[in-house]
């Protein structure tokens, strides 16, 4: 079914749901897994610039992931979910980009040879209109199937 799976996580409260769906799919299909977290340094700046203004971007409850160590720990914790479920071939990667999370994840998917990508969607319409949804971009630009967990 799916031999190589890329799982994109962001550290939001929604991430455990994404990990659970990806874990179940990986166990059933025997997939090798690459868990990736791309720190988008443009999003916090955009949110700060519009804070307190009418129509401002809504604040999402997300842990601060400004430093590399926190991002690495997020990925290590996610890898533990797969390893505890018996997925032997699971590795992680942390990256950063300037408003290019979807592009970075798609590049990783290509490099890894992923034949499925698993990401979450928060459903924030304001953020999608102003910044573009990472999940939306991945769905429309990926060269493989994409599972979007809501």
Short mmCIF file of C-alpha atoms in Angstrom, two decimals:
data_model
loop_
_atom_site.label_atom_id
_atom_site.label_comp_id
_atom_site.label_asym_id
_atom_site.label_seq_id
_atom_site.Cartn_x
_atom_site.Cartn_y
_atom_site.Cartn_z
CA UNK A 1 0.00 0.00 0.00
CA UNK A 2 2.18 2.91 1.27
CA UNK A 3 5.85 2.09 1.65
CA UNK A 4 7.13 5.56 2.57
CA UNK A 5 5.12 8.10 4.57
CA UNK A 6 5.90 11.74 5.34
CA UNK A 7 4.11 13.08 8.42
CA UNK A 8 4.07 16.85 8.90
CA UNK A 9 3.50 18.11 12.45
CA UNK A 10 3.28 21.61 13.89
CA UNK A 11 3.06 21.13 17.65
CA UNK A 12 -0.54 22.34 17.85
CA UNK A 13 -3.12 20.61 20.05
CA UNK A 14 -4.26 18.90 16.84
CA UNK A 15 -0.91 17.13 16.32
CA UNK A 16 -1.73 14.05 18.47
CA UNK A 17 -4.73 13.35 16.22
CA UNK A 18 -2.51 13.59 13.13
CA UNK A 19 0.06 11.29 14.73
CA UNK A 20 -2.59 8.73 15.70
CA UNK A 21 -3.95 8.55 12.15
CA UNK A 22 -0.45 8.33 10.67
CA UNK A 23 0.60 5.69 13.21
CA UNK A 24 -2.40 3.51 12.41
CA UNK A 25 -1.76 3.80 8.67
CA UNK A 26 1.96 3.07 9.10
CA UNK A 27 1.28 -0.02 11.20
CA UNK A 28 -1.29 -1.37 8.73
CA UNK A 29 0.86 -0.74 5.67
CA UNK A 30 4.32 -1.37 7.12
CA UNK A 31 5.48 2.08 6.04
CA UNK A 32 8.83 3.68 6.64
CA UNK A 33 8.06 7.04 8.27
CA UNK A 34 9.66 10.46 8.14
CA UNK A 35 8.23 12.86 10.73
CA UNK A 36 8.94 16.49 9.85
CA UNK A 37 8.45 19.80 11.59
CA UNK A 38 9.09 22.94 9.57
CA UNK A 39 9.30 26.09 11.66
CA UNK A 40 7.66 28.86 9.64
CA UNK A 41 9.25 32.04 10.89
CA UNK A 42 6.87 34.23 8.85
CA UNK A 43 3.69 33.11 10.68
CA UNK A 44 4.56 34.53 14.12
CA UNK A 45 5.60 37.81 12.50
CA UNK A 46 2.33 38.06 10.56
CA UNK A 47 0.32 37.30 13.68
CA UNK A 48 2.23 39.91 15.71
CA UNK A 49 1.84 42.54 13.01
CA UNK A 50 -1.96 42.20 12.98
CA UNK A 51 -2.53 41.62 16.72
CA UNK A 52 -5.33 43.72 18.17
CA UNK A 53 -6.64 44.90 14.83
CA UNK A 54 -10.11 44.13 13.48
CA UNK A 55 -9.90 40.99 11.39
CA UNK A 56 -6.57 40.07 12.92
CA UNK A 57 -5.35 36.52 12.59
CA UNK A 58 -6.76 34.38 15.38
CA UNK A 59 -4.27 33.18 17.95
CA UNK A 60 -3.80 29.44 17.92
CA UNK A 61 -2.86 27.59 21.06
CA UNK A 62 0.57 26.37 20.05
CA UNK A 63 3.67 25.82 22.13
CA UNK A 64 6.54 28.19 21.44
CA UNK A 65 8.86 26.45 19.02
CA UNK A 66 11.28 29.26 18.32
CA UNK A 67 14.35 27.32 19.30
CA UNK A 68 15.82 24.34 17.53
CA UNK A 69 15.91 22.19 20.67
CA UNK A 70 12.15 22.52 21.29
CA UNK A 71 11.48 21.61 17.65
CA UNK A 72 13.76 18.57 17.89
CA UNK A 73 12.01 17.44 21.07
CA UNK A 74 8.63 17.76 19.33
CA UNK A 75 9.87 15.45 16.56
CA UNK A 76 11.46 13.00 19.03
CA UNK A 77 8.18 12.77 20.97
CA UNK A 78 6.34 12.10 17.71
CA UNK A 79 8.85 9.39 16.75
CA UNK A 80 8.20 7.68 20.08
CA UNK A 81 4.54 7.27 19.06
CA UNK A 82 5.60 5.29 15.99
CA UNK A 83 8.28 3.27 17.74
CA UNK A 84 5.92 2.29 20.57
CA UNK A 85 3.50 1.01 17.91
CA UNK A 86 6.22 -1.19 16.42
CA UNK A 87 7.19 0.97 13.44
CA UNK A 88 10.89 0.19 13.11
CA UNK A 89 11.83 2.51 10.26
CA UNK A 90 10.94 5.94 11.66
CA UNK A 91 13.12 9.01 11.52
CA UNK A 92 12.65 12.72 11.98
CA UNK A 93 13.70 16.02 10.51
CA UNK A 94 13.44 19.64 11.64
CA UNK A 95 13.68 22.54 9.24
CA UNK A 96 12.70 26.17 8.95
CA UNK A 97 11.47 28.41 6.21
CA UNK A 98 10.13 31.87 5.55
CA UNK A 99 6.46 31.30 4.78
CA UNK A 100 7.29 28.14 2.87
CA UNK A 101 6.18 25.28 5.11
CA UNK A 102 4.24 23.52 2.34
CA UNK A 103 7.11 23.88 -0.11
CA UNK A 104 9.61 22.51 2.41
CA UNK A 105 7.36 19.54 3.24
CA UNK A 106 6.85 18.79 -0.46
CA UNK A 107 10.61 18.91 -1.03
CA UNK A 108 11.13 16.50 1.87
CA UNK A 109 8.45 14.19 0.45
CA UNK A 110 10.27 14.11 -2.89
CA UNK A 111 13.69 13.54 -1.30
CA UNK A 112 12.31 10.78 0.94
CA UNK A 113 10.38 9.18 -1.92
CA UNK A 114 7.13 9.41 0.03
CA UNK A 115 4.11 7.82 -1.57
CA UNK A 116 1.73 9.32 1.00
CA UNK A 117 1.80 12.54 3.04
CA UNK A 118 -0.14 12.95 6.30
CA UNK A 119 -0.84 16.47 7.60
CA UNK A 120 -3.39 18.20 9.78
CA UNK A 121 -5.77 21.02 9.04
CA UNK A 122 -6.90 23.53 11.63
CA UNK A 123 -9.74 24.88 9.53
CA UNK A 124 -9.03 28.55 10.31
CA UNK A 125 -10.57 30.36 7.34
CA UNK A 126 -8.98 33.72 8.18
CA UNK A 127 -5.48 32.25 8.29
CA UNK A 128 -6.12 30.31 5.07
CA UNK A 129 -7.22 33.44 3.23
CA UNK A 130 -4.35 35.61 4.42
CA UNK A 131 -1.48 33.15 4.56
CA UNK A 132 -2.67 30.16 2.60
CA UNK A 133 -3.25 26.79 4.18
CA UNK A 134 -0.28 24.44 4.33
CA UNK A 135 -2.62 21.46 3.95
CA UNK A 136 -4.38 23.09 0.98
CA UNK A 137 -1.10 23.73 -0.79
CA UNK A 138 0.16 20.22 -0.14
CA UNK A 139 -3.05 18.63 -1.40
CA UNK A 140 -2.89 20.63 -4.63
CA UNK A 141 0.84 20.32 -5.29
CA UNK A 142 1.83 16.87 -4.01
CA UNK A 143 2.86 14.16 -6.43
CA UNK A 144 1.36 11.48 -4.16
CA UNK A 145 -1.83 10.91 -2.13
CA UNK A 146 -2.36 13.20 0.88
CA UNK A 147 -4.29 12.36 4.04
CA UNK A 148 -5.55 15.51 5.76
CA UNK A 149 -6.59 14.92 9.36
CA UNK A 150 -9.16 17.35 10.79
#
